[in-house]
C-alpha positions as semicolon CSV with decimal commas, in nm:
position;residue;x (nm);y (nm);z (nm)
1;M;3,766;5,984;-4,257
2;H;3,550;6,304;-4,258
3;R;3,204;6,229;-4,137
4;G;2,869;6,400;-4,189
5;I;2,991;6,569;-4,516
6;P;2,741;6,567;-4,800
7;T;2,834;6,292;-5,031
8;F;2,722;6,454;-5,372
9;S;3,068;6,518;-5,476
10;L;3,198;6,192;-5,378
11;I;2,894;6,024;-5,604
12;L;2,985;6,270;-5,882
13;S;3,374;6,152;-5,863
14;Y;3,271;5,790;-5,844
15;F;3,066;5,812;-6,191
16;L;3,343;6,019;-6,354
17;L;3,604;5,759;-6,246
18;L;3,340;5,470;-6,362
19;S;3,289;5,646;-6,712
20;L;3,663;5,678;-6,775
21;S;3,700;5,305;-6,697
22;F;3,481;5,204;-6,952
23;I;3,608;5,440;-7,198
24;H;3,961;5,308;-7,174
25;G;3,862;4,932;-7,122
26;I;3,995;4,893;-6,781
27;E;3,855;4,605;-6,560
28;L;3,709;4,789;-6,240
29;I;3,744;4,496;-6,008
30;P;4,085;4,283;-6,001
31;K;4,036;3,909;-5,997
32;I;4,134;3,754;-5,662
33;K;4,382;3,458;-5,709
34;K;4,305;3,253;-5,377
35;T;4,525;2,995;-5,282
36;G;4,261;2,753;-5,171
37;S;4,198;2,733;-4,799
38;S;4,335;3,046;-4,607
39;T;4,707;3,044;-4,541
40;Y;4,717;3,320;-4,302
41;S;4,603;3,347;-3,934
42;L;4,557;3,707;-3,818
43;T;4,505;3,809;-3,429
44;M;4,485;4,143;-3,263
45;K;4,552;4,188;-2,895
46;R;4,473;4,522;-2,730
47;M;4,747;4,677;-2,548
48;N;4,806;4,922;-2,262
49;G;4,556;4,778;-2,034
50;N;4,289;4,833;-2,272
51;Q;4,304;5,213;-2,212
52;P;4,377;5,488;-2,464
53;V;4,738;5,604;-2,490
54;I;4,615;5,954;-2,584
55;N;4,319;6,077;-2,408
56;F;4,248;6,441;-2,317
57;Y;4,032;6,347;-2,009
58;S;4,301;6,143;-1,841
59;P;4,438;6,284;-1,504
60;Q;4,794;6,239;-1,680
61;S;4,671;6,399;-1,990
62;N;4,930;6,399;-2,269
63;S;4,739;6,637;-2,499
64;N;4,588;6,963;-2,471
65;F;4,375;6,886;-2,781
66;L;3,995;6,715;-2,683
67;Y;4,005;6,494;-2,985
68;N;4,325;6,286;-3,088
69;Y;4,286;6,022;-3,357
70;N;4,348;5,882;-3,677
71;V;4,726;5,844;-3,617
72;A;5,019;5,782;-3,874
73;Y;5,332;5,611;-3,793
74;F;5,633;5,815;-3,897
75;P;5,895;5,540;-4,020
76;H;6,216;5,678;-3,939
77;E;6,470;5,444;-4,136
78;Y;6,802;5,509;-3,960
79;S;6,658;5,379;-3,622
80;T;6,624;5,029;-3,543
81;E;6,474;5,068;-3,184
82;P;6,155;4,879;-3,198
83;R;6,039;5,082;-2,873
84;L;6,022;5,411;-3,041
85;V;5,720;5,507;-3,223
86;P;5,718;5,838;-3,379
87;M;5,340;5,950;-3,465
88;V;5,145;6,221;-3,666
89;V;4,830;6,266;-3,499
90;R;4,518;6,434;-3,610
91;V;4,398;6,652;-3,333
92;Q;4,091;6,881;-3,287
93;N;3,934;7,131;-3,034
94;L;3,569;7,277;-2,996
95;T;3,473;7,587;-3,163
96;D;3,480;7,900;-2,977
97;H;3,114;7,888;-2,886
98;P;3,018;7,529;-2,887
99;T;2,659;7,403;-2,799
100;N;2,767;7,040;-2,784
101;I;3,074;6,784;-2,799
102;Y;3,006;6,783;-3,190
103;D;3,074;7,147;-3,252
104;V;3,426;7,119;-3,364
105;G;3,699;7,327;-3,516
106;P;3,918;7,246;-3,811
107;S;4,167;6,957;-3,765
108;L;4,542;7,001;-3,762
109;L;4,829;6,744;-3,760
110;S;5,061;6,719;-3,454
111;F;5,380;6,517;-3,409
112;T;5,455;6,307;-3,104
113;I;5,686;6,027;-2,994
114;G;5,560;5,702;-2,815
115;V;5,796;5,501;-2,609
116;L;5,700;5,137;-2,547
117;S;5,792;4,947;-2,247
118;D;6,026;4,657;-2,275
119;D;5,764;4,407;-2,318
120;Y;5,564;4,643;-2,541
121;S;5,251;4,635;-2,295
122;S;5,246;5,007;-2,239
123;M;5,354;5,330;-2,418
124;R;5,432;5,669;-2,306
125;V;5,390;5,950;-2,523
126;S;5,531;6,306;-2,530
127;M;5,297;6,610;-2,508
128;L;5,067;6,720;-2,790
129;D;5,005;7,093;-2,782
130;E;5,028;7,406;-3,005
131;D;5,412;7,363;-3,034
132;S;5,372;7,006;-3,153
133;V;5,149;7,109;-3,474
134;I;5,323;7,029;-3,806
135;L;5,062;7,120;-4,030
136;S;4,740;7,352;-4,030
137;P;4,463;7,494;-4,219
138;T;4,623;7,822;-4,256
139;D;4,942;7,663;-4,433
140;S;4,747;7,650;-4,776
141;N;4,431;7,779;-4,938
142;Y;4,316;7,447;-5,052
143;Q;4,270;7,308;-4,682
144;Q;4,118;7,627;-4,501
145;L;3,873;7,401;-4,305
146;G;4,123;7,132;-4,185
147;V;4,396;6,896;-4,230
148;E;4,328;6,514;-4,162
149;D;4,405;6,161;-4,194
150;P;4,766;6,114;-4,262
151;R;4,932;5,822;-4,393
152;I;5,324;5,824;-4,426
153;V;5,579;5,636;-4,646
154;Y;5,962;5,651;-4,644
155;V;6,130;5,625;-5,010
156;N;6,490;5,684;-5,072
157;G;6,550;5,965;-4,831
158;T;6,224;6,144;-4,848
159;Y;5,901;6,110;-4,647
160;Y;5,580;6,114;-4,846
161;M;5,273;6,223;-4,618
162;F;4,941;6,188;-4,770
163;Y;4,671;6,381;-4,600
164;T;4,307;6,502;-4,644
165;A;4,263;6,875;-4,730
166;V;3,913;7,017;-4,662
167;T;3,799;7,333;-4,810
168;K;3,488;7,476;-4,983
169;N;3,444;7,492;-5,342
170;T;3,304;7,810;-5,539
171;K;2,926;7,681;-5,462
172;G;3,008;7,685;-5,089
173;D;3,009;7,285;-5,077
174;I;3,246;7,128;-4,848
175;I;3,497;6,930;-5,021
176;A;3,763;6,684;-4,944
177;N;4,079;6,610;-5,141
178;L;4,378;6,381;-5,116
179;A;4,694;6,606;-5,059
180;L;5,065;6,530;-5,046
181;G;5,340;6,681;-4,845
182;T;5,724;6,593;-4,845
183;L;6,005;6,606;-4,595
184;K;6,380;6,520;-4,675
185;E;6,524;6,289;-4,423
186;S;6,816;6,547;-4,383
187;N;6,583;6,775;-4,227
188;Y;6,432;6,554;-3,962
189;K;6,628;6,411;-3,623
190;L;6,445;6,186;-3,393
191;N;6,559;6,395;-3,108
192;Y;6,384;6,708;-3,239
193;K;6,011;6,776;-3,273
194;L;5,912;6,818;-3,633
195;K;5,864;7,188;-3,730
196;R;5,570;7,353;-3,871
197;D;5,744;7,521;-4,167
198;T;5,647;7,507;-4,541
199;N;6,017;7,538;-4,613
200;Y;6,075;7,213;-4,399
201;W;5,744;7,028;-4,508
202;K;5,708;7,106;-4,884
203;L;5,360;7,092;-4,975
204;Q;5,301;6,945;-5,312
205;G;4,936;7,020;-5,349
206;L;4,629;6,811;-5,452
207;V;4,697;6,454;-5,577
208;F;4,389;6,454;-5,811
209;P;4,297;6,799;-5,881
210;E;4,067;6,690;-6,125
211;L;3,832;6,516;-5,880
212;N;3,569;6,684;-5,656
213;W;3,629;6,423;-5,374
214;S;3,951;6,199;-5,299
215;K;4,059;6,085;-4,966
216;S;4,280;5,821;-4,781
217;G;4,572;5,751;-4,991
218;A;4,792;5,461;-4,894
219;L;5,123;5,421;-5,108
220;L;5,324;5,123;-5,194
221;P;5,655;5,174;-5,343
222;L;5,771;4,883;-5,566
223;D;6,100;4,692;-5,532
224;K;6,154;4,707;-5,903
225;P;5,992;4,931;-6,152
226;I;5,737;4,786;-6,404
227;I;5,660;4,916;-6,747
228;I;5,297;5,009;-6,814
229;N;5,204;5,180;-7,158
230;N;5,574;5,254;-7,200
231;V;5,612;5,424;-6,850
232;N;5,821;5,304;-6,575
233;V;5,574;5,271;-6,283
234;N;5,749;5,264;-5,936
235;G;5,433;5,286;-5,712
236;Y;5,084;5,224;-5,626
237;L;4,851;5,424;-5,448
238;F;4,548;5,288;-5,326
239;Y;4,298;5,584;-5,244
240;G;3,923;5,649;-5,160
241;D;3,662;5,595;-4,890
242;S;3,368;5,441;-5,062
243;D;3,575;5,181;-5,267
244;I;3,940;5,169;-5,289
245;W;4,073;5,287;-5,616
246;L;4,411;5,243;-5,805
247;A;4,661;5,498;-5,928
248;T;5,022;5,465;-6,037
249;T;5,331;5,670;-5,994
250;S;5,671;5,712;-6,143
251;D;5,843;5,972;-5,935
252;F;5,605;5,970;-5,602
253;L;5,504;6,316;-5,670
254;N;5,246;6,279;-5,980
255;Y;4,986;6,017;-5,981
256;N;4,797;5,858;-6,277
257;N;4,445;5,792;-6,174
258;T;4,377;5,452;-6,355
259;G;3,981;5,476;-6,295
260;K;4,032;5,119;-6,149
261;V;3,861;4,997;-5,830
262;F;4,094;4,762;-5,655
263;I;3,919;4,666;-5,308
264;N;3,531;4,698;-5,358
265;R;3,257;4,686;-5,116
266;R;3,066;4,361;-5,046
267;L;2,708;4,373;-4,993
268;D;2,670;4,081;-4,772
269;S;2,977;4,119;-4,583
270;F;3,123;4,339;-4,294
271;D;3,239;4,594;-4,534
272;S;2,909;4,636;-4,720
273;E;2,877;5,014;-4,674
274;L;3,247;5,146;-4,747
275;V;3,606;5,030;-4,750
276;E;3,885;5,268;-4,704
277;S;4,278;5,243;-4,700
278;G;4,431;5,177;-4,370
279;P;4,811;5,202;-4,336
280;P;5,039;5,190;-4,636
281;P;5,098;4,787;-4,726
282;V;5,391;4,610;-4,539
283;K;5,595;4,346;-4,669
284;L;5,579;4,014;-4,475
285;S;5,858;3,771;-4,423
286;D;5,725;3,546;-4,661
287;G;5,750;3,817;-4,952
288;N;5,374;3,903;-4,988
289;Y;5,229;4,210;-4,849
290;L;4,982;4,289;-4,571
291;F;4,711;4,574;-4,650
292;L;4,505;4,645;-4,372
293;Y;4,164;4,845;-4,469
294;N;3,897;5,025;-4,287
295;S;3,522;4,942;-4,340
296;A;3,189;5,014;-4,216
297;R;2,842;4,835;-4,188
298;K;2,503;4,946;-4,102
299;V;2,389;4,861;-3,716
300;N;2,128;4,933;-3,489
301;I;2,306;5,034;-3,190
302;P;2,130;5,317;-2,986
303;N;2,394;5,612;-2,927
304;P;2,377;5,965;-2,868
305;K;2,460;6,063;-3,218
306;N;2,209;5,834;-3,388
307;Y;2,498;5,715;-3,588
308;E;2,412;5,421;-3,807
309;L;2,745;5,283;-3,903
310;Q;2,985;5,075;-3,724
311;Y;3,360;5,076;-3,850
312;N;3,572;4,748;-3,852
313;L;3,905;4,629;-3,976
314;G;3,973;4,407;-4,240
315;Y;4,267;4,297;-4,433
316;V;4,406;4,159;-4,805
317;I;4,726;3,988;-4,863
318;L;4,876;4,102;-5,182
319;D;5,123;3,888;-5,412
320;G;5,456;3,985;-5,354
321;K;5,570;3,947;-5,715
322;N;5,261;4,134;-5,855
323;P;5,085;4,337;-5,554
324;L;4,787;4,387;-5,787
325;N;4,712;4,034;-5,748
326;I;4,488;3,972;-5,418
327;I;4,591;3,648;-5,271
328;E;4,341;3,667;-4,977
329;R;4,084;3,895;-4,836
330;S;3,923;3,862;-4,473
331;S;3,573;3,696;-4,461
332;Q;3,541;3,852;-4,107
333;P;3,658;4,166;-3,945
334;I;3,977;4,125;-3,727
335;F;3,920;4,404;-3,509
336;S;3,590;4,580;-3,388
337;P;3,487;4,823;-3,164
338;T;3,383;4,640;-2,809
339;L;3,547;4,870;-2,533
340;D;3,328;5,150;-2,377
341;W;3,607;5,419;-2,532
342;E;3,557;5,254;-2,872
343;R;3,177;5,218;-2,901
344;C;3,076;5,552;-2,706
345;D;2,712;5,439;-2,733
346;N;2,404;5,449;-2,468
347;N;2,566;5,193;-2,276
348;S;2,910;5,297;-2,247
349;G;2,879;5,537;-1,956
350;I;3,090;5,844;-1,940
351;W;3,238;5,769;-2,272
352;G;2,917;5,818;-2,444
353;K;2,953;6,190;-2,349
354;R;3,299;6,219;-2,494
355;G;3,315;6,033;-2,803
356;L;3,291;6,238;-3,128
357;T;3,159;5,929;-3,364
358;P;3,008;5,601;-3,201
359;N;3,107;5,274;-3,293
360;V;3,448;5,344;-3,449
361;I;3,779;5,194;-3,471
362;F;4,017;5,317;-3,734
363;V;4,370;5,239;-3,841
364;E;4,632;5,451;-4,037
365;G;4,959;5,352;-3,883
366;M;5,172;5,028;-3,826
367;K;5,514;4,957;-3,732
368;K;5,670;4,591;-3,744
369;I;5,857;4,495;-3,434
370;F;5,952;4,112;-3,505
371;S;5,964;3,897;-3,797
372;S;6,035;3,534;-3,855
373;S;5,987;3,267;-4,092
374;K;5,664;3,167;-3,943
375;Y;5,503;3,506;-3,820
376;D;5,548;3,861;-3,801
377;Q;5,424;4,101;-3,552
378;F;5,333;4,470;-3,568
379;I;5,243;4,762;-3,351
380;V;4,908;4,886;-3,493
381;L;4,801;5,244;-3,404
382;Y;4,431;5,285;-3,376
383;Q;4,165;5,541;-3,250
384;G;3,810;5,472;-3,106
385;C;3,502;5,709;-3,163
386;D;3,713;5,960;-3,333
387;S;3,861;6,090;-3,028
388;F;4,094;5,862;-2,853
389;T;4,423;5,669;-2,957
390;S;4,562;5,349;-2,850
391;Y;4,725;5,037;-3,007
392;A;4,727;4,666;-3,031
393;M;4,954;4,388;-3,118
394;L;4,889;4,237;-3,447
395;T;5,025;3,879;-3,512
396;I;5,014;3,715;-3,856
397;N;5,101;3,359;-3,885
398;F;5,203;3,215;-4,215
């Protein structure tokens, strides 16, 4: 999520993909295989006393950065401790000579570890400072204006981190492109901080260098490879911040853009303005996948920035046997900005003077903490107003 950037490049990329899809005869929007009435019930409960977990303004501030948001869960496979929540956080400060709270410098990615209380009701987080930064704009020439919005998947001993690389093209236009970094599990120990080291984190470059604009990649590794056009496909990548598009991969390093929209906007619903990937899809105890997605609609809520959008959370259930089949899609948002620090509007008191973007909740990370034959539970990491981080308990009943 990178707000306020001109959309020309995004529109150009959209029509390029659209034309490719017609050339190759690819159906843009998959058929939704509904099971009749809804078979899933999802509830979200805010935790941590409805307060941010990471908040620069707190008397016990755990960050040296003014803005801390868009948090990915770092899925440590060798640890079964449900109370540990390693995270990669997008962090940002103001420029050297700001005139208001919106004069921000480049984003960086920083690592921290959250520790949940025994009843999951609260969380302590290790300090976010310059030493916790793991990826910076100066680490590569294709991300000179910022690194943003991580999503992380673990596959066969390697962590794959998709993030947004921001720079300028030769015309001077700001562009954002999906990039990939990898980390071998052998290089990571939970008791140590992740390091900012390109020999440690291997930067794999832009995922779709042929596109002018691409963001928000959520990878779904398949349990078993499938064969498409005589090629073994081992995973699907869902990406995009207007509609959600589909790509395939055989090796998790190279991606084939199918030119196919997987989840589209709905003009008469809460996701009318855009849809954007949430965390990587997670397998449920019933064998299907839960895929949370972020969305936006236009609202008329007075706020300091005169921002016209409200971000909400939706979901789809993907068929465990064929994840390209959507079994169910939310008709209403399951989570919306309601607290002062999530709204940051003209009625939010001091929070209206602290939030970077009003009326935003946004999700990029989640961790399963309980599973059974009747329901699963997850810790969902979310941010408010592009500024603060907290978490909620998601319960899904089958």
